[in-house]
PDB file of C-alpha atoms in Angstrom:
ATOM      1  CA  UNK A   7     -31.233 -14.319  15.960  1.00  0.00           C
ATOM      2  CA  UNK A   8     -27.614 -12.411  16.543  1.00  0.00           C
ATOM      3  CA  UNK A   9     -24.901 -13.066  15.182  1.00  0.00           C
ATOM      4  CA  UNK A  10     -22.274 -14.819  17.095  1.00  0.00           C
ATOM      5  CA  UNK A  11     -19.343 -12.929  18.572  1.00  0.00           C
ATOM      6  CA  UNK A  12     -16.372 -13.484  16.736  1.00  0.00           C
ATOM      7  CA  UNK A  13     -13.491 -13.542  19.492  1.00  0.00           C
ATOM      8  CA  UNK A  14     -10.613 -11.735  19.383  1.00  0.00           C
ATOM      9  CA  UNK A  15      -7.315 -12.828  18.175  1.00  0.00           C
ATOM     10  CA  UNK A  16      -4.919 -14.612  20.480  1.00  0.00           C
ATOM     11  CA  UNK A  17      -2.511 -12.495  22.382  1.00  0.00           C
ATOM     12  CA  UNK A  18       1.037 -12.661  20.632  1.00  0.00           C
ATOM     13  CA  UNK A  19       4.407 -12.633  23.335  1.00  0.00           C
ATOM     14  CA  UNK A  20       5.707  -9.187  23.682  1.00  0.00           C
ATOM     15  CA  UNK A  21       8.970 -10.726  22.835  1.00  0.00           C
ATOM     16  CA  UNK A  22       8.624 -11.701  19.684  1.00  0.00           C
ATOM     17  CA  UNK A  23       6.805  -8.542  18.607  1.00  0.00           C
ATOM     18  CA  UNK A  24      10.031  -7.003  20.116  1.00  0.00           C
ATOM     19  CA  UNK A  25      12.260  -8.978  17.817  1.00  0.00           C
ATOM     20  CA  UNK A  26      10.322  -8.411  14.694  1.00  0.00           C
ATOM     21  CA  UNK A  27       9.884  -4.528  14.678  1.00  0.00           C
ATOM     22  CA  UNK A  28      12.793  -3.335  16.622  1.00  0.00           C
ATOM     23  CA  UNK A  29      13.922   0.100  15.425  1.00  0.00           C
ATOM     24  CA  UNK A  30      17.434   0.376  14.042  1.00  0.00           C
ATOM     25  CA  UNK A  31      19.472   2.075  16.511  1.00  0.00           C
ATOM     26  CA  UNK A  32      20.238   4.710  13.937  1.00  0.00           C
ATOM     27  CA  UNK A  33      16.442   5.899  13.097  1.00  0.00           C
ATOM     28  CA  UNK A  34      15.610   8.887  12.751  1.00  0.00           C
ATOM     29  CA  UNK A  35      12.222   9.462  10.953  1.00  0.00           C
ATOM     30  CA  UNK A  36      10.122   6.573  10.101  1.00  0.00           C
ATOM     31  CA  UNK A  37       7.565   7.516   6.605  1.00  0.00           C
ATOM     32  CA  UNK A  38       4.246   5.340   6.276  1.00  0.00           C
ATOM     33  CA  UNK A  39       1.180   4.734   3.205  1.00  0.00           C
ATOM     34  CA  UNK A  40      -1.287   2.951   3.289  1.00  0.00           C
ATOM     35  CA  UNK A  41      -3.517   1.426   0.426  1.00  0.00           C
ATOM     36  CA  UNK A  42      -6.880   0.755   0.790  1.00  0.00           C
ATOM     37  CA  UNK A  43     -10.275  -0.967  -0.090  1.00  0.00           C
ATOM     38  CA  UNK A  44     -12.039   2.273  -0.698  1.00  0.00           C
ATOM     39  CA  UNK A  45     -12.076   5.980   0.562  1.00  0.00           C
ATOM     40  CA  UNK A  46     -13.336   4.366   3.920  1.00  0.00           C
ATOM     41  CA  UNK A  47     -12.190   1.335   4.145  1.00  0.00           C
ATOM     42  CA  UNK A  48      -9.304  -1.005   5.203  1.00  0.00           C
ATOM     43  CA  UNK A  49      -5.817  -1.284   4.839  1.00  0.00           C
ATOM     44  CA  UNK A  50      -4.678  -4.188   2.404  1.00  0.00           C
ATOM     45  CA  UNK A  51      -0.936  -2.942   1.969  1.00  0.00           C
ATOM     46  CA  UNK A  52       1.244  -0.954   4.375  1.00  0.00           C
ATOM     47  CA  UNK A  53       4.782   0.443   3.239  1.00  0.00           C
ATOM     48  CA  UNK A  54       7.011   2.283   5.415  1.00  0.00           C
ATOM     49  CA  UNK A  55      10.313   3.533   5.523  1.00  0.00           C
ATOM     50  CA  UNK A  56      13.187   4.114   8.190  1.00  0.00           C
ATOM     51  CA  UNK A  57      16.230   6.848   7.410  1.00  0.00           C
ATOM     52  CA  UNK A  58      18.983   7.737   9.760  1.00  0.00           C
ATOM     53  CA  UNK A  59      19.847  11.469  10.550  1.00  0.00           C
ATOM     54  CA  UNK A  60      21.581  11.695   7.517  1.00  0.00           C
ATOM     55  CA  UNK A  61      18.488  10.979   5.786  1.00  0.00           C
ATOM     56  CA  UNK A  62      19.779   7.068   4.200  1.00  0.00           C
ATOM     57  CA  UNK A  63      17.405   4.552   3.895  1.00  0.00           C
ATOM     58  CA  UNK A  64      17.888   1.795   6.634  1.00  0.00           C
ATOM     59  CA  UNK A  65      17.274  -0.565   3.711  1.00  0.00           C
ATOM     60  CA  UNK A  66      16.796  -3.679   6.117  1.00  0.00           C
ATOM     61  CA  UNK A  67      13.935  -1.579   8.167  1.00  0.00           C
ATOM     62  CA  UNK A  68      11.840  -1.193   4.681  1.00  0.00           C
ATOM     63  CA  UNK A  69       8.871  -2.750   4.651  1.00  0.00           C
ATOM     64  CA  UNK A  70       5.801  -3.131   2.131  1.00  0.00           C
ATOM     65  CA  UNK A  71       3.483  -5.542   2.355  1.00  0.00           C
ATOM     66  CA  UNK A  72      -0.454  -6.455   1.629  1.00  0.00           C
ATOM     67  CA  UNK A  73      -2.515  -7.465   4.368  1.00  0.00           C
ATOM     68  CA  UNK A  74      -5.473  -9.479   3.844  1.00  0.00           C
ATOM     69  CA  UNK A  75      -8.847  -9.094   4.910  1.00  0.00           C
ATOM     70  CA  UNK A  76     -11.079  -9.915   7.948  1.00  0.00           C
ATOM     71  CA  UNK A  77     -12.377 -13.278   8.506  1.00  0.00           C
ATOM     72  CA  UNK A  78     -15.814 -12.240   9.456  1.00  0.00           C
ATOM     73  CA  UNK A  79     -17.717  -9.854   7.536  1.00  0.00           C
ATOM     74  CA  UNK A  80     -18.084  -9.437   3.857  1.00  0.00           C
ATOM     75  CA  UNK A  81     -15.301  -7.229   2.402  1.00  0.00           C
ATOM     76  CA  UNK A  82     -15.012  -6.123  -0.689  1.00  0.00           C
ATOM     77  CA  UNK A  83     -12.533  -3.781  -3.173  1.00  0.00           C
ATOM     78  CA  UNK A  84     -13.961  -1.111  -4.762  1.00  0.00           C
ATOM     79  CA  UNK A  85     -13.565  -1.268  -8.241  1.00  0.00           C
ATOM     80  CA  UNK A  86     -12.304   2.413  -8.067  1.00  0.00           C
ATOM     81  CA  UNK A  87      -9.684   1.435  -5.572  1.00  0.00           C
ATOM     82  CA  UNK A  88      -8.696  -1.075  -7.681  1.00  0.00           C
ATOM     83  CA  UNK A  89      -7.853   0.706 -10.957  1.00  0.00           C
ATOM     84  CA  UNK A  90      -5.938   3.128  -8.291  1.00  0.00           C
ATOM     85  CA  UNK A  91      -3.663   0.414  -6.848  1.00  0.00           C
ATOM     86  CA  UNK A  92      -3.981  -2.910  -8.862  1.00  0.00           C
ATOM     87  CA  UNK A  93      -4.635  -4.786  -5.849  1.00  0.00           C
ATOM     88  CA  UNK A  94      -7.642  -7.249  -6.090  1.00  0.00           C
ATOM     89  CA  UNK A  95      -8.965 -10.604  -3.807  1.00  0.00           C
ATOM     90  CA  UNK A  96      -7.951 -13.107  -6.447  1.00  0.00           C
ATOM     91  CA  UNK A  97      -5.703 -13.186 -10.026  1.00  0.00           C
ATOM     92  CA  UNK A  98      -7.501 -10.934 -12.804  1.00  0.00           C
ATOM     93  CA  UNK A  99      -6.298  -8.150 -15.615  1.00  0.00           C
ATOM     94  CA  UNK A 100      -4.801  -5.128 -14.518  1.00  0.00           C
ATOM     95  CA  UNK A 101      -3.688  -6.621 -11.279  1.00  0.00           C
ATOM     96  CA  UNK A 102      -0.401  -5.756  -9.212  1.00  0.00           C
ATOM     97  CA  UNK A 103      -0.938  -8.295  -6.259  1.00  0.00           C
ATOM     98  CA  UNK A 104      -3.745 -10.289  -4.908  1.00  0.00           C
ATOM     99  CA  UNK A 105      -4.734 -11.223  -1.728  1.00  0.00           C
ATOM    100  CA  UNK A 106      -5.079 -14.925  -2.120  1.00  0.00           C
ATOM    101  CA  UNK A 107      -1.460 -15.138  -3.163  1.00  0.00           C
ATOM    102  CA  UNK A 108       0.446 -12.306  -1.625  1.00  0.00           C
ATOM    103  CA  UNK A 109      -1.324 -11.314   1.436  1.00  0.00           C
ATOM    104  CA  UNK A 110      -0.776 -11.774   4.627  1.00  0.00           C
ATOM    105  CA  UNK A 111      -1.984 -11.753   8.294  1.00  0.00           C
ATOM    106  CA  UNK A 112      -2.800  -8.274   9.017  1.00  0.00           C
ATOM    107  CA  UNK A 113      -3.317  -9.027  12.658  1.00  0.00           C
ATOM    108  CA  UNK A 114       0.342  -9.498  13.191  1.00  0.00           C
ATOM    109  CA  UNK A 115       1.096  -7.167  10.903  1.00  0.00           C
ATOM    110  CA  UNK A 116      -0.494  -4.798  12.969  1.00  0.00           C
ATOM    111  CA  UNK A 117       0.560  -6.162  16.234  1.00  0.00           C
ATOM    112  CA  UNK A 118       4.006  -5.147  15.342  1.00  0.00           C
ATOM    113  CA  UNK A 119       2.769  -2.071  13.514  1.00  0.00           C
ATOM    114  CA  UNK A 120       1.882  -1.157  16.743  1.00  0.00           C
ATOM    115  CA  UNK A 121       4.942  -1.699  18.577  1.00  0.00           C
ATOM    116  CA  UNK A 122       6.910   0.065  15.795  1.00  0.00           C
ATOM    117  CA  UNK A 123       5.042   2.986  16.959  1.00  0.00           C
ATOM    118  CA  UNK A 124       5.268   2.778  20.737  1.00  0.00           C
ATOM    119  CA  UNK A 125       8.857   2.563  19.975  1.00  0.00           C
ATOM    120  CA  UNK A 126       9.743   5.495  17.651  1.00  0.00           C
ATOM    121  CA  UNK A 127       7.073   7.445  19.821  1.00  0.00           C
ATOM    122  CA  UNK A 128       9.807   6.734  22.922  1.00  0.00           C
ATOM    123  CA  UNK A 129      12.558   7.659  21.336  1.00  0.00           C
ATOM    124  CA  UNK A 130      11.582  10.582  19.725  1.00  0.00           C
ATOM    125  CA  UNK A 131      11.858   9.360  16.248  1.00  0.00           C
ATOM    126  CA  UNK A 132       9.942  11.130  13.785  1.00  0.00           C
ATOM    127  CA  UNK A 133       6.788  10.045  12.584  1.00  0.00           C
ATOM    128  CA  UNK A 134       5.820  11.059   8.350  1.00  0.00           C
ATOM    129  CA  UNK A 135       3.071  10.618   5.923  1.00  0.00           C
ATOM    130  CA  UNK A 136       1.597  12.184   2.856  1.00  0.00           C
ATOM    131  CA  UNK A 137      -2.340  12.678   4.440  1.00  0.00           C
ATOM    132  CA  UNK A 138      -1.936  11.588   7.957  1.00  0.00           C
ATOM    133  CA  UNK A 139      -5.271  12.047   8.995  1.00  0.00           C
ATOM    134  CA  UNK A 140      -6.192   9.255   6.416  1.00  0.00           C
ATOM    135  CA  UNK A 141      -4.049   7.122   6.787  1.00  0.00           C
ATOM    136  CA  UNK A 142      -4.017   6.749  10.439  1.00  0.00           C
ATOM    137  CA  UNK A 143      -7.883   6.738  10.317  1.00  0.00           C
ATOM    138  CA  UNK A 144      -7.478   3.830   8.317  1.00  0.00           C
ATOM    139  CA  UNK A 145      -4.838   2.155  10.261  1.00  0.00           C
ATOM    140  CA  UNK A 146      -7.561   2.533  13.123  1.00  0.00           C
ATOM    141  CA  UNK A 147     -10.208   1.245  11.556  1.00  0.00           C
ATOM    142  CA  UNK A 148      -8.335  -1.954  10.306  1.00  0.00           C
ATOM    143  CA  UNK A 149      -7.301  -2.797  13.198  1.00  0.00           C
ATOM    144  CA  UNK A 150     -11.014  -2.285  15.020  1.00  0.00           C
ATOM    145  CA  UNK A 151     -12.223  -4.746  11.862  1.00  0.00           C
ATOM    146  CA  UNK A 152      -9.679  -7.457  12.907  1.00  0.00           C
ATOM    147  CA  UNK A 153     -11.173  -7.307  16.129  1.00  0.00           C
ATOM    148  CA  UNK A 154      -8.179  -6.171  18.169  1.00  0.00           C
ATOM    149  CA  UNK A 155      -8.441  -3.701  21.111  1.00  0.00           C
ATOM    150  CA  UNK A 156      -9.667  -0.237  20.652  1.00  0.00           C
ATOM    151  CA  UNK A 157      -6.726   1.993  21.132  1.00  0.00           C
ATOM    152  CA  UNK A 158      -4.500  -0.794  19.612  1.00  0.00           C
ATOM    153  CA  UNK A 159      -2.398   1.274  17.684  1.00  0.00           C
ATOM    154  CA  UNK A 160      -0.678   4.400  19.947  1.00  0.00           C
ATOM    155  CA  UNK A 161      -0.581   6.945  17.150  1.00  0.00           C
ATOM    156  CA  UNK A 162      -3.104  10.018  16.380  1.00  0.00           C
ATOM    157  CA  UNK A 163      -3.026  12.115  13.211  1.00  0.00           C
ATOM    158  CA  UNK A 164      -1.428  14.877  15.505  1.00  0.00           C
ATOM    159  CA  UNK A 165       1.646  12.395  16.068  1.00  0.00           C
ATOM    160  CA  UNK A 166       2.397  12.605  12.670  1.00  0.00           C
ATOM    161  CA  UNK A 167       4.199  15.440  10.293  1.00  0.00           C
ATOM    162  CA  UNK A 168       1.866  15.611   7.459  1.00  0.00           C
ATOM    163  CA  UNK A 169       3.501  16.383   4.242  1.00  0.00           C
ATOM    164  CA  UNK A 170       0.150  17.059   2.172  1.00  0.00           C
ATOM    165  CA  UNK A 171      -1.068  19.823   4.750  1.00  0.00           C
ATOM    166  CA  UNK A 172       1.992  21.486   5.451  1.00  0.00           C
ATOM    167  CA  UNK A 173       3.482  21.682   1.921  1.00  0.00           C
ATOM    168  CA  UNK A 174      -0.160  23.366   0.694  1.00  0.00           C
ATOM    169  CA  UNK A 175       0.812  27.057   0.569  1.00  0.00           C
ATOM    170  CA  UNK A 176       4.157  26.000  -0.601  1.00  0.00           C
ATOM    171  CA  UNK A 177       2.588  23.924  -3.799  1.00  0.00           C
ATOM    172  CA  UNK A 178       0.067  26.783  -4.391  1.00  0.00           C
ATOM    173  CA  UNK A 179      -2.178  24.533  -6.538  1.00  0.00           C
ATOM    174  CA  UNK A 180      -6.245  25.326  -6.676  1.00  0.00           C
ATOM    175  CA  UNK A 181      -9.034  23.800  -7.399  1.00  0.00           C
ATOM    176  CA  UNK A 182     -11.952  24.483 -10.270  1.00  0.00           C
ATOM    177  CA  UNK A 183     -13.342  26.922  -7.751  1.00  0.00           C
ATOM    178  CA  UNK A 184      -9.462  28.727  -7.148  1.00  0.00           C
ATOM    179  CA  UNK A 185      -9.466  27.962  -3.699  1.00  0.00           C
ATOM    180  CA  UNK A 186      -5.970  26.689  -2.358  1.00  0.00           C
ATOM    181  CA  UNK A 187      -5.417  22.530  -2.745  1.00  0.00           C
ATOM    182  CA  UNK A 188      -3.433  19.894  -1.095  1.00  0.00           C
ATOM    183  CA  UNK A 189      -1.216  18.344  -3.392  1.00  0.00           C
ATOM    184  CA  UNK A 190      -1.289  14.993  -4.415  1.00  0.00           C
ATOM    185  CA  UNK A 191       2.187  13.356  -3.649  1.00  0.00           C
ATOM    186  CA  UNK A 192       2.716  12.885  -6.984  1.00  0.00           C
ATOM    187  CA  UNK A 193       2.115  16.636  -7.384  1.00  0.00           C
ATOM    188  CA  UNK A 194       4.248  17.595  -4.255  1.00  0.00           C
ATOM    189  CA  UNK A 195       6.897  15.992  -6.587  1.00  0.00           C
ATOM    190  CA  UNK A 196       6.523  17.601  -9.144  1.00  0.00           C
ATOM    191  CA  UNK A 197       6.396  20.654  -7.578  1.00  0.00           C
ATOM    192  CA  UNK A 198       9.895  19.629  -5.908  1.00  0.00           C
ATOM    193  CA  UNK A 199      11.901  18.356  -8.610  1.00  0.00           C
ATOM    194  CA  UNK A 200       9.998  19.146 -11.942  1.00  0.00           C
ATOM    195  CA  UNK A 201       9.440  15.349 -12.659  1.00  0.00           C
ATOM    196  CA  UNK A 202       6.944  12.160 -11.871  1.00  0.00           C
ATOM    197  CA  UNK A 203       8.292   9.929  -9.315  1.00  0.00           C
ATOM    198  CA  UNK A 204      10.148   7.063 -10.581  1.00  0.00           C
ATOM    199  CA  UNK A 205       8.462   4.435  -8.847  1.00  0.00           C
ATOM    200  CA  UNK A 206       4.869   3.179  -9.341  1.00  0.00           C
ATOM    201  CA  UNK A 207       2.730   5.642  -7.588  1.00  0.00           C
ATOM    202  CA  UNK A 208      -0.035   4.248  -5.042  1.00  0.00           C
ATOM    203  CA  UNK A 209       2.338   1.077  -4.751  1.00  0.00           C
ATOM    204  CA  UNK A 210       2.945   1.504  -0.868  1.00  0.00           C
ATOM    205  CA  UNK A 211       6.355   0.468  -1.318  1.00  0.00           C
ATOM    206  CA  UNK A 212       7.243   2.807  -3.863  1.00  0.00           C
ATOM    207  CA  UNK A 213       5.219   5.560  -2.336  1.00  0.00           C
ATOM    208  CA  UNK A 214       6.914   5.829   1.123  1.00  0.00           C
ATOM    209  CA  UNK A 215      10.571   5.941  -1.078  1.00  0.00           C
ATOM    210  CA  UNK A 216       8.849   9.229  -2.933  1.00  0.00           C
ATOM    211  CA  UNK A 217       7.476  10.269  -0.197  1.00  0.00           C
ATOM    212  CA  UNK A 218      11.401  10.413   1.741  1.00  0.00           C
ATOM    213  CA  UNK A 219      12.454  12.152  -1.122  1.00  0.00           C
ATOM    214  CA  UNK A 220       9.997  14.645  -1.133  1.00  0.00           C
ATOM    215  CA  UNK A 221      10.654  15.026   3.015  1.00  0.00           C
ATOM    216  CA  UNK A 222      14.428  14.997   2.758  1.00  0.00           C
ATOM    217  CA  UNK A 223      13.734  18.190  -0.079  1.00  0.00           C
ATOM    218  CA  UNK A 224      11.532  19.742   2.212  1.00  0.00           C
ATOM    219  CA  UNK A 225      13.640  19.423   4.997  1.00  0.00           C
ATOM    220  CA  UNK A 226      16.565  21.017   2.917  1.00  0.00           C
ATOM    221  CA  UNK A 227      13.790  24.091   2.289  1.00  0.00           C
ATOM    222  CA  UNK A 228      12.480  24.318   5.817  1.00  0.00           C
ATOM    223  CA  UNK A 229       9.304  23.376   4.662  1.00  0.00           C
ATOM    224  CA  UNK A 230       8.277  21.540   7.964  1.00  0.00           C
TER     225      UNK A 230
END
């Protein structure tokens, strides 16, 4: 026998989603990460940033938070994923947040995710992330696993300034084989101001604040 359809979630008012993911006035450039199940899977934590023209943090814009997974279907975190990120379904060792405890609806979360974009899209605020194509492919993909509509979220990877690609001849790193690399953001960091980033790396939160420094740098070296 099939399976029975799940429905899709209930529509939320525009209004609300208005209220709740409203650009400052003042934004500039919005920065996004995303953290994942595995190399192809779903979002469980989002961070993003918003900075003004003069490249401040609109600290009440910041967001980072961990989304939990589908309903239907059997989803899992890789183990790999895991020792990357620290985020696991329930309380074990080595954990930085769990899904039981600290996640939330991703549904909403990506409701307004998706308004956040439609907005800063309109008013020609810029869009950033460290491996775009990933991350929106991921953002995609959640959001077709929560059963919401296809084209839910209006962003493509070409929407988005891509700090991995376009900082890869300025990095010059290679591979085993000597052939050019992306760098890692961590390594982009290095590469910019000699040192680690402060902040836990592959913490979404934390991530989005190293990734604004690295922008703001790159800005200040026409790198973009």
């Amino acid at each position: 026998a099939s399976s029975p359809r799940v429905p899709p979630p209930p529509a939320a008012s525009s209004s609300a989603l208005a209220a709740a993911v409203a650009l400052p006035a003042a934004a500039a450039c919005v920065l996004f990460d995303t953290e994942t199940t595995d190399k192809a899977g779903l979002v469980i934590e989002l961070g993003y940033s918003v900075l003004d023209a003069k490249g401040v943090e609109i600290e009440s814009a910041h967001y980072s938070k961990v989304w939990k997974l589908p309903t239907a279907g059997q989803w899992s975190i890789n183990h790999q994923a895991f020792q990357i990120h620290g985020i696991s379904k329930t309380r074990q060792a080595g954990c930085r947040k769990t899904l039981s405890q600290d996640g939330v609806d991703a549904v909403q979360e990506l409701r307004q995710l998706a308004q956040l974009f439609k907005e800063a899209k309109a008013r020609g605020v810029r869009l950033v992330a460290h491996n775009a194509a990933f991350d929106v492919a991921r953002l995609h993909a959640t959001a077709k696993a929560h059963r919401l509509p296809e084209g839910h979220l209006p962003i493509a990877t070409k929407d988005v300034l891509c700090t991995m690609q376009r900082s890869r001849t300025a990095c010059g790193l290679k591979d085993s084989l000597q052939r050019s690399k992306a760098a890692k953001l961590e390594e982009l960091h290095v590469h910019l101001f000699g040192a680690k980033p402060t902040g836990r790396m592959h913490a979404a939160g934390d991530d989005v604040l190293a990734l604004a420094k690295c922008y703001l740098e790159g800005c200040r070296r026409k790198m973009w």
